[in-house]
Tab-separated table of C-alpha atoms and ligand atoms in Angstrom:
chain	number	residue	atom	x	y	z
Y	1	MET	CA	0.000	0.000	0.000
Y	2	PRO	CA	1.319	3.457	-0.936
Y	3	VAL	CA	1.486	4.850	2.618
Y	4	ASP	CA	3.961	5.680	5.370
Y	5	GLU	CA	3.841	2.463	7.393
Y	6	SER	CA	4.672	4.170	10.665
Y	7	ARG	CA	1.471	6.244	10.606
Y	8	ILE	CA	-1.278	3.918	9.432
Y	9	ILE	CA	-4.859	4.716	10.468
Y	10	SER	CA	-6.566	1.333	10.768
Y	11	LEU	CA	-9.417	-0.450	12.506
Y	12	GLN	CA	-8.003	-3.839	11.482
Y	13	GLU	CA	-10.103	-4.009	8.318
Y	14	GLY	CA	-9.703	-6.881	5.860
Y	15	GLY	CA	-8.967	-10.520	6.539
Y	16	THR	CA	-12.681	-11.208	6.030
Y	17	PRO	CA	-14.306	-14.667	5.978
Y	18	PHE	CA	-14.149	-16.727	2.789
Y	19	ILE	CA	-16.930	-19.269	2.990
Y	20	LYS	CA	-17.493	-22.328	0.825
Y	21	CYS	CA	-21.220	-22.585	0.100
Y	22	ASN	CA	-21.957	-26.165	-0.871
Y	23	LYS	CA	-25.731	-26.042	-0.586
Y	24	LEU	CA	-26.217	-23.062	-2.842
Y	25	GLY	CA	-23.325	-24.097	-5.078
Y	26	ASP	CA	-24.674	-27.625	-5.613
Y	27	GLN	CA	-28.129	-26.244	-6.366
Y	28	LEU	CA	-26.623	-24.134	-9.163
Y	29	GLY	CA	-24.015	-26.669	-10.291
Y	30	VAL	CA	-21.026	-24.440	-9.513
Y	31	LYS	CA	-18.231	-24.318	-6.930
Y	32	LEU	CA	-19.240	-21.339	-4.856
Y	33	TYR	CA	-17.257	-19.277	-2.342
Y	34	ILE	CA	-18.493	-16.142	-0.670
Y	35	LYS	CA	-16.175	-13.319	0.427
Y	36	VAL	CA	-17.999	-11.733	3.359
Y	37	GLU	CA	-17.116	-8.042	3.357
Y	38	GLY	CA	-19.841	-7.254	5.883
Y	39	SER	CA	-17.394	-8.555	8.495
Y	40	ASN	CA	-15.236	-5.433	8.196
Y	41	PRO	CA	-15.177	-2.993	11.165
Y	42	THR	CA	-18.046	-0.778	9.974
Y	43	GLY	CA	-19.812	-3.610	8.139
Y	44	SER	CA	-18.784	-3.033	4.533
Y	45	PHE	CA	-15.838	-3.357	2.124
Y	46	LYS	CA	-15.402	0.421	2.161
Y	47	ASP	CA	-13.165	0.148	5.254
Y	48	ARG	CA	-10.295	-1.291	3.213
Y	49	GLY	CA	-10.059	1.792	1.038
Y	50	MET	CA	-10.836	4.173	3.842
Y	51	SER	CA	-7.841	3.022	5.882
Y	52	VAL	CA	-5.525	3.904	3.002
Y	53	GLY	CA	-7.453	7.071	2.089
Y	54	ILE	CA	-7.466	8.475	5.623
Y	55	THR	CA	-3.825	7.516	6.172
Y	56	LYS	CA	-3.050	9.519	3.029
Y	57	ALA	CA	-5.174	12.439	4.218
Y	58	MET	CA	-3.074	12.535	7.417
Y	59	GLU	CA	0.168	12.416	5.413
Y	60	LEU	CA	-1.097	15.319	3.319
Y	61	GLY	CA	-1.910	17.260	6.474
Y	62	VAL	CA	-5.549	18.015	5.652
Y	63	ASN	CA	-7.968	18.799	8.466
Y	64	THR	CA	-11.331	18.181	6.772
Y	65	VAL	CA	-12.458	15.154	4.780
Y	66	GLY	CA	-15.742	14.565	3.007
Y	67	CYS	CA	-17.749	12.345	0.712
Y	68	ALA	CA	-21.090	11.931	-0.968
Y	69	SER	CA	-22.556	8.552	-0.262
Y	70	THR	CA	-25.393	6.111	-0.681
Y	71	GLY	CA	-24.536	5.181	2.923
Y	72	ASN	CA	-21.639	2.816	3.425
Y	73	THR	CA	-18.875	5.191	2.360
Y	74	SER	CA	-20.198	7.770	4.818
Y	75	ALA	CA	-20.383	5.223	7.664
Y	76	SER	CA	-16.818	4.127	6.992
Y	77	LEU	CA	-15.431	7.626	6.487
Y	78	ALA	CA	-17.085	8.857	9.700
Y	79	ALA	CA	-15.452	6.071	11.729
Y	80	TYR	CA	-11.959	6.423	10.223
Y	81	ALA	CA	-12.096	10.242	10.412
Y	82	ALA	CA	-13.019	9.900	14.094
Y	83	ARG	CA	-10.031	7.639	14.677
Y	84	ALA	CA	-7.744	10.080	12.877
Y	85	GLY	CA	-9.243	13.141	14.577
Y	86	LEU	CA	-10.357	14.826	11.353
Y	87	ARG	CA	-13.424	16.946	10.665
Y	88	CYS	CA	-15.814	14.891	8.498
Y	89	ILE	CA	-18.598	16.115	6.211
Y	90	VAL	CA	-20.924	13.675	4.457
Y	91	ILE	CA	-23.593	14.468	1.889
Y	92	LEU	CA	-26.423	11.965	1.530
Y	93	PRO	CA	-29.384	11.661	-0.849
Y	94	SER	CA	-32.348	12.604	1.313
Y	95	GLY	CA	-34.552	9.670	2.405
Y	96	LYS	CA	-32.557	7.083	0.425
Y	97	VAL	CA	-29.932	5.922	2.906
Y	98	ALA	CA	-30.538	2.733	4.897
Y	99	LEU	CA	-31.016	3.262	8.627
Y	100	GLY	CA	-27.932	1.438	9.915
Y	101	LYS	CA	-25.593	3.458	7.711
Y	102	LEU	CA	-27.204	6.760	8.708
Y	103	ALA	CA	-26.900	5.789	12.371
Y	104	GLN	CA	-23.184	5.059	11.928
Y	105	ALA	CA	-22.376	8.303	10.101
Y	106	MET	CA	-24.177	10.375	12.743
Y	107	PHE	CA	-22.912	8.419	15.747
Y	108	HIS	CA	-19.243	8.616	14.760
Y	109	GLY	CA	-19.622	12.377	14.699
Y	110	ALA	CA	-19.715	13.313	11.025
Y	111	GLU	CA	-21.552	16.473	9.986
Y	112	VAL	CA	-24.348	14.797	8.063
Y	113	ILE	CA	-26.162	16.792	5.387
Y	114	SER	CA	-29.093	15.460	3.359
Y	115	VAL	CA	-29.533	16.936	-0.088
Y	116	GLU	CA	-32.744	16.953	-2.061
Y	117	GLY	CA	-31.412	14.913	-4.922
Y	118	ASN	CA	-29.835	11.585	-5.712
Y	119	PHE	CA	-26.289	10.340	-5.112
Y	120	ASP	CA	-25.004	11.636	-8.431
Y	121	GLU	CA	-26.148	15.162	-7.545
Y	122	ALA	CA	-24.688	14.858	-4.035
Y	123	LEU	CA	-21.333	13.842	-5.531
Y	124	GLU	CA	-21.416	16.811	-7.870
Y	125	VAL	CA	-21.806	19.325	-5.043
Y	126	ILE	CA	-19.170	17.814	-2.767
Y	127	THR	CA	-16.753	17.563	-5.694
Y	128	SER	CA	-17.164	21.324	-6.181
Y	129	LEU	CA	-16.279	21.901	-2.515
Y	130	ALA	CA	-13.211	19.667	-2.919
Y	131	LEU	CA	-12.091	21.487	-6.074
Y	132	ASP	CA	-12.364	24.761	-4.135
Y	133	GLY	CA	-9.918	23.305	-1.605
Y	134	LYS	CA	-12.480	23.221	1.211
Y	135	LEU	CA	-12.076	19.498	1.969
Y	136	TYR	CA	-10.224	16.339	0.934
Y	137	LEU	CA	-12.580	14.141	-1.088
Y	138	LEU	CA	-12.741	10.471	-0.119
Y	139	ASN	CA	-15.129	9.078	-2.686
Y	140	SER	CA	-13.685	6.313	-4.844
Y	141	VAL	CA	-12.473	8.865	-7.420
Y	142	ASN	CA	-9.699	9.117	-4.841
Y	143	PRO	CA	-7.086	6.670	-6.170
Y	144	PHE	CA	-5.890	5.732	-2.662
Y	145	ARG	CA	-9.331	4.322	-1.869
Y	146	LEU	CA	-8.990	1.900	-4.780
Y	147	GLU	CA	-5.480	0.921	-3.677
Y	148	GLY	CA	-6.954	-0.244	-0.372
Y	149	GLN	CA	-9.879	-2.026	-1.995
Y	150	LYS	CA	-7.625	-4.015	-4.308
Y	151	SER	CA	-6.764	-6.065	-1.213
Y	152	ILE	CA	-10.035	-7.958	-1.799
Y	153	GLY	CA	-8.393	-9.318	-4.948
Y	154	PHE	CA	-5.203	-10.179	-3.060
Y	155	GLU	CA	-7.173	-11.991	-0.359
Y	156	ILE	CA	-9.340	-14.020	-2.733
Y	157	VAL	CA	-6.154	-15.386	-4.332
Y	158	ASP	CA	-4.690	-16.099	-0.892
Y	159	ASP	CA	-7.957	-17.642	0.378
Y	160	LEU	CA	-7.966	-20.073	-2.565
Y	161	GLY	CA	-4.370	-21.166	-1.895
Y	162	TRP	CA	-2.671	-18.862	-4.424
Y	163	ARG	CA	-4.944	-19.469	-7.387
Y	164	SER	CA	-7.421	-17.360	-9.293
Y	165	PRO	CA	-11.068	-18.438	-9.341
Y	166	ASP	CA	-12.732	-18.734	-12.756
Y	167	ARG	CA	-14.939	-15.772	-11.972
Y	168	ILE	CA	-15.532	-13.024	-9.433
Y	169	ILE	CA	-19.081	-11.667	-9.203
Y	170	LEU	CA	-19.957	-8.455	-7.396
Y	171	PRO	CA	-22.505	-5.654	-7.290
Y	172	VAL	CA	-21.605	-2.488	-9.190
Y	173	GLY	CA	-22.689	1.016	-8.216
Y	174	ASN	CA	-20.118	3.762	-8.510
Y	175	ALA	CA	-17.899	1.106	-10.127
Y	176	GLY	CA	-14.828	1.525	-7.921
Y	177	ASN	CA	-14.761	-1.910	-6.376
Y	178	ILE	CA	-14.785	-3.973	-9.572
Y	179	SER	CA	-11.945	-1.797	-10.877
Y	180	ALA	CA	-9.977	-2.179	-7.641
Y	181	ILE	CA	-10.370	-5.962	-7.379
Y	182	TRP	CA	-9.300	-6.329	-10.998
Y	183	LYS	CA	-6.214	-4.207	-10.256
Y	184	GLY	CA	-5.394	-6.450	-7.293
Y	185	VAL	CA	-5.613	-9.748	-9.140
Y	186	ARG	CA	-3.757	-8.319	-12.121
Y	187	GLU	CA	-0.883	-7.184	-9.920
Y	188	PHE	CA	-0.595	-10.721	-8.532
Y	189	TYR	CA	-0.716	-12.091	-12.087
Y	190	GLU	CA	1.988	-9.698	-13.269
Y	191	ALA	CA	4.137	-10.682	-10.272
Y	192	ASP	CA	3.762	-14.326	-11.363
Y	193	PHE	CA	1.988	-15.297	-8.152
Y	194	ILE	CA	-0.907	-16.737	-10.214
Y	195	ASN	CA	-1.155	-18.137	-13.730
Y	196	ASP	CA	-4.756	-17.232	-14.569
Y	197	LEU	CA	-7.073	-14.293	-14.170
Y	198	PRO	CA	-10.751	-14.301	-13.146
Y	199	ARG	CA	-13.596	-13.099	-15.334
Y	200	MET	CA	-14.888	-9.935	-13.690
Y	201	THR	CA	-18.664	-10.038	-13.547
Y	202	GLY	CA	-20.525	-6.905	-12.467
Y	203	ILE	CA	-24.171	-6.992	-11.445
Y	204	GLN	CA	-26.420	-3.935	-11.443
Y	205	ALA	CA	-29.999	-3.287	-10.430
Y	206	GLU	CA	-32.325	-3.050	-13.412
Y	207	GLY	CA	-33.290	0.535	-12.521
Y	208	ALA	CA	-29.676	1.718	-12.176
Y	209	ALA	CA	-27.675	-0.082	-14.843
Y	210	PRO	CA	-25.516	2.308	-16.908
Y	211	ILE	CA	-22.573	-0.127	-16.885
Y	212	THR	CA	-24.588	-3.137	-18.056
Y	213	ASN	CA	-26.158	-0.966	-20.743
Y	214	ALA	CA	-22.708	0.091	-21.963
Y	215	VAL	CA	-21.539	-3.553	-22.061
Y	216	ARG	CA	-24.617	-4.452	-24.123
Y	217	ARG	CA	-23.572	-1.749	-26.605
Y	218	GLY	CA	-19.927	-2.867	-26.469
Y	219	ALA	CA	-19.054	0.706	-25.540
Y	220	TYR	CA	-16.430	2.306	-23.304
Y	221	ASP	CA	-18.673	5.201	-22.337
Y	222	ILE	CA	-21.896	5.195	-20.386
Y	223	ILE	CA	-25.186	6.956	-20.894
Y	224	PRO	CA	-26.090	8.195	-17.382
Y	225	VAL	CA	-29.379	6.970	-15.922
Y	226	GLU	CA	-31.275	10.155	-14.983
Y	227	ASN	CA	-33.453	8.812	-12.173
Y	228	PRO	CA	-31.856	5.624	-10.837
Y	229	GLU	CA	-34.193	3.538	-8.688
Y	230	THR	CA	-33.773	0.284	-6.757
Y	231	VAL	CA	-34.493	-1.274	-3.376
Y	232	ALA	CA	-30.711	-1.771	-3.149
Y	233	THR	CA	-30.097	1.879	-2.205
Y	234	ALA	CA	-26.317	1.307	-1.951
Y	235	ILE	CA	-26.140	0.947	-5.732
Y	236	ARG	CA	-28.791	3.537	-6.626
Y	237	ILE	CA	-26.300	5.363	-8.868
Y	238	GLY	CA	-26.863	6.647	-12.402
Y	239	ALA	CA	-23.472	8.105	-13.360
Y	240	PRO	CA	-20.689	5.952	-11.883
Y	241	VAL	CA	-17.393	7.845	-11.660
Y	242	SER	CA	-15.203	4.789	-12.293
Y	243	ALA	CA	-17.237	3.628	-15.303
Y	244	LEU	CA	-14.312	3.537	-17.726
Y	245	LYS	CA	-12.088	1.545	-15.353
Y	246	ALA	CA	-14.939	-0.877	-14.670
Y	247	LEU	CA	-15.676	-1.384	-18.363
Y	248	ARG	CA	-12.002	-2.074	-19.000
Y	249	ALA	CA	-11.998	-4.634	-16.186
Y	250	ILE	CA	-15.021	-6.379	-17.705
Y	251	TYR	CA	-13.740	-6.359	-21.308
Y	252	ASP	CA	-10.094	-7.141	-20.513
Y	253	SER	CA	-11.048	-10.093	-18.298
Y	254	ASP	CA	-13.547	-11.490	-20.815
Y	255	GLY	CA	-16.165	-10.864	-18.145
Y	256	LEU	CA	-19.828	-9.956	-18.114
Y	257	SER	CA	-22.356	-7.508	-16.797
Y	258	GLU	CA	-25.982	-8.345	-16.068
Y	259	THR	CA	-28.978	-6.704	-14.436
Y	260	VAL	CA	-31.293	-8.109	-11.793
Y	261	THR	CA	-34.713	-6.928	-10.643
Y	262	ASP	CA	-35.522	-5.795	-7.118
Y	263	ASP	CA	-37.581	-8.984	-6.619
Y	264	GLU	CA	-34.608	-11.131	-7.664
Y	265	ILE	CA	-32.364	-9.189	-5.264
Y	266	LEU	CA	-34.737	-9.640	-2.311
Y	267	TYR	CA	-35.284	-13.329	-3.102
Y	268	SER	CA	-31.530	-13.966	-3.245
Y	269	GLN	CA	-30.917	-12.003	-0.047
Y	270	LYS	CA	-33.297	-14.334	1.798
Y	271	LEU	CA	-31.996	-17.439	0.017
Y	272	LEU	CA	-28.427	-16.713	1.124
Y	273	ALA	CA	-29.507	-15.937	4.681
Y	274	ARG	CA	-31.598	-19.103	5.018
Y	275	SER	CA	-29.540	-21.626	3.081
Y	276	GLU	CA	-26.038	-20.565	4.155
Y	277	GLY	CA	-26.523	-18.358	7.229
Y	278	ILE	CA	-24.899	-15.336	5.600
Y	279	GLY	CA	-26.759	-12.077	6.179
Y	280	VAL	CA	-26.132	-9.347	3.610
Y	281	GLU	CA	-27.748	-6.086	2.581
Y	282	PRO	CA	-29.784	-5.938	-0.657
Y	283	ALA	CA	-26.993	-4.499	-2.863
Y	284	SER	CA	-24.725	-7.378	-1.877
Y	285	ALA	CA	-27.408	-9.923	-2.726
Y	286	ALA	CA	-27.287	-8.618	-6.291
Y	287	SER	CA	-24.159	-10.746	-6.750
Y	288	ILE	CA	-26.103	-13.891	-5.809
Y	289	ALA	CA	-29.095	-12.854	-7.915
Y	290	GLY	CA	-26.740	-12.254	-10.822
Y	291	LEU	CA	-25.083	-15.636	-10.371
Y	292	ARG	CA	-28.473	-17.371	-10.425
Y	293	LYS	CA	-29.557	-15.524	-13.551
Y	294	LEU	CA	-26.291	-16.176	-15.425
Y	295	VAL	CA	-26.431	-19.891	-14.567
Y	296	GLU	CA	-30.061	-20.064	-15.704
Y	297	ASN	CA	-29.395	-18.383	-19.045
Y	298	GLY	CA	-26.300	-20.513	-19.666
Y	299	GLU	CA	-23.710	-17.705	-19.552
Y	300	ILE	CA	-21.998	-19.407	-16.621
Y	301	ASP	CA	-20.832	-22.969	-17.201
Y	302	LYS	CA	-21.559	-25.830	-14.833
Y	303	GLY	CA	-18.590	-26.566	-12.594
Y	304	GLU	CA	-17.132	-23.054	-12.704
Y	305	GLU	CA	-15.320	-21.929	-9.580
Y	306	ILE	CA	-16.965	-18.708	-8.531
Y	307	VAL	CA	-16.354	-16.144	-5.815
Y	308	CYS	CA	-19.275	-13.871	-5.004
Y	309	VAL	CA	-18.243	-10.763	-3.086
Y	310	VAL	CA	-20.975	-9.732	-0.660
Y	311	THR	CA	-20.196	-6.146	0.159
Y	312	GLY	CA	-22.267	-5.114	3.204
Y	313	HIS	CA	-23.861	-6.586	6.322
Y	314	LEU	CA	-27.561	-7.470	6.673
Y	315	LEU	CA	-27.986	-5.021	9.585
Y	316	LYS	CA	-27.063	-2.056	7.427
Y	317	ASP	CA	-30.653	-2.045	6.208
Y	318	PRO	CA	-32.856	-3.378	9.010
Y	319	ASN	CA	-36.072	-1.972	7.528
Y	320	THR	CA	-35.788	-4.009	4.343
Y	321	ALA	CA	-35.016	-7.129	6.391
Y	322	ILE	CA	-38.015	-6.653	8.686
Y	323	ASN	CA	-40.358	-5.864	5.805
Y	324	ALA	CA	-39.387	-9.167	4.180
Y	325	CYS	CA	-40.618	-11.181	7.183
Y	326	LYS	CA	-43.807	-11.825	9.147
Y	327	GLU	CA	-44.040	-10.055	12.483
Y	328	PRO	CA	-43.289	-12.175	15.583
Y	329	ILE	CA	-46.404	-13.769	17.122
Y	330	ASN	CA	-47.296	-12.248	20.497
Y	331	VAL	CA	-48.418	-14.723	23.194
Y	332	GLU	CA	-48.782	-14.836	26.976
Y	333	ALA	CA	-45.671	-16.055	28.807
Y	334	ASN	CA	-46.797	-19.624	29.504
Y	335	VAL	CA	-46.187	-23.056	27.982
Y	336	GLU	CA	-49.827	-23.599	26.899
Y	337	ALA	CA	-49.855	-20.401	24.886
Y	338	LEU	CA	-46.510	-21.278	23.311
Y	339	SER	CA	-47.673	-24.815	22.478
Y	340	ARG	CA	-50.691	-23.439	20.632
Y	341	VAL	CA	-48.486	-21.452	18.239
Y	342	LEU	CA	-45.422	-23.726	17.992
Y	343	LYS	CA	-47.226	-26.561	16.236
Y	344	GLY	CA	-45.622	-29.989	16.385
Y	345	LEU	CA	-43.037	-29.025	19.028
V	401	AN7	C1	-22.971	-2.615	-0.023
V	401	AN7	O1	-21.440	4.135	-0.012
V	401	AN7	O2	-21.264	4.072	-3.430
V	401	AN7	O3	-19.315	-0.135	-7.422
V	401	AN7	O4	-21.534	5.784	-1.391
V	401	AN7	O5	-22.386	0.114	-0.342
V	401	AN7	O6	-17.510	0.345	-5.754
V	401	AN7	O7	-19.568	1.771	-5.864
V	401	AN7	C2	-21.656	2.251	-2.014
V	401	AN7	C3	-21.496	1.241	-2.904
V	401	AN7	C4	-21.829	-2.388	-3.491
V	401	AN7	C5	-21.058	-0.637	-5.011
V	401	AN7	N1	-22.278	-2.849	-2.322
V	401	AN7	O8	-19.659	-0.549	-5.022
V	401	AN7	C6	-21.457	4.578	-1.162
V	401	AN7	C7	-21.442	3.640	-2.304
V	401	AN7	C8	-22.461	-2.029	-1.277
V	401	AN7	C9	-22.187	-0.665	-1.407
V	401	AN7	C10	-21.551	-1.055	-3.678
V	401	AN7	C11	-21.746	-0.167	-2.643
V	401	AN7	P1	-18.965	0.404	-6.074
């Protein structure tokens, strides 16, 4: 990592679980591993990049950092800025940030501003502040963020015993992570640590899919989606800043991009939670939904070795989780009342 090692700001991010999922894998006819990024300190993969980004901010001697965010970047930035002792400003799209992420950003002491607009508009205004020299921007346009996030690629190779999987599948929003992971695995390839490279496979929500649309056109530029919409608020992004890098990752790796519907996302979120015990937020479940769709339509071969990156923890978005379930049954506190509702026990 490109930082002064004596002054690292860290919360011991990374080193996340890598879980073999036989039940789900067998069902789909693939070898499936899940990289559980929700196990990072603030519950998402963003912590990897934020450690490097905030360490850099300290080296540069800035006193104020900021970001626009669909939620997780702001939660992570708030925590790492607190640890570093920096002033932190986060700009969020009003009403579209999941409760857990909002709680984190506020509780770690960031100055939280909601703008009447979507993420893309929020990023535009904070970028203007950064260009005026008012703050140091820690969105994933910041190259040091991506340097930290490439460690997901390093770890997947390490987790597999110094091999590349056939394919890495992940959700794509602002398109930083797919670019970063590709950079990580490519660096290991160029250093001769591995002999193959994975096919980078980016999944987007149907209502916010500028990258998939560009891949369908075979293009290197995107047409921004004006009013992105999806239940997976983390990836409710119409004009991803790292689009070009992401498209290169997909084309250069002979990869794919596919869309999934909100219903497919919510179904896969529950499927993963109930068949493998892994709780993820809706955006992360897009990788599982995408895997299922690509197996069904024959784009993914039987027997492929696949790593799905699940990017954020279930508890990031408690409202969506609760809405997907029946309410608990209320009974009096006695065995008879319990026996009436717990049939067959
Ligand atoms: C759980 O927090 O953009 O394609 O502002 O929170 O690298 O943007 C979040 C993105 C996937 C997409 N999964 O990653 C933000 C933000 C989760 C996320 C993504 C995000 P990128």
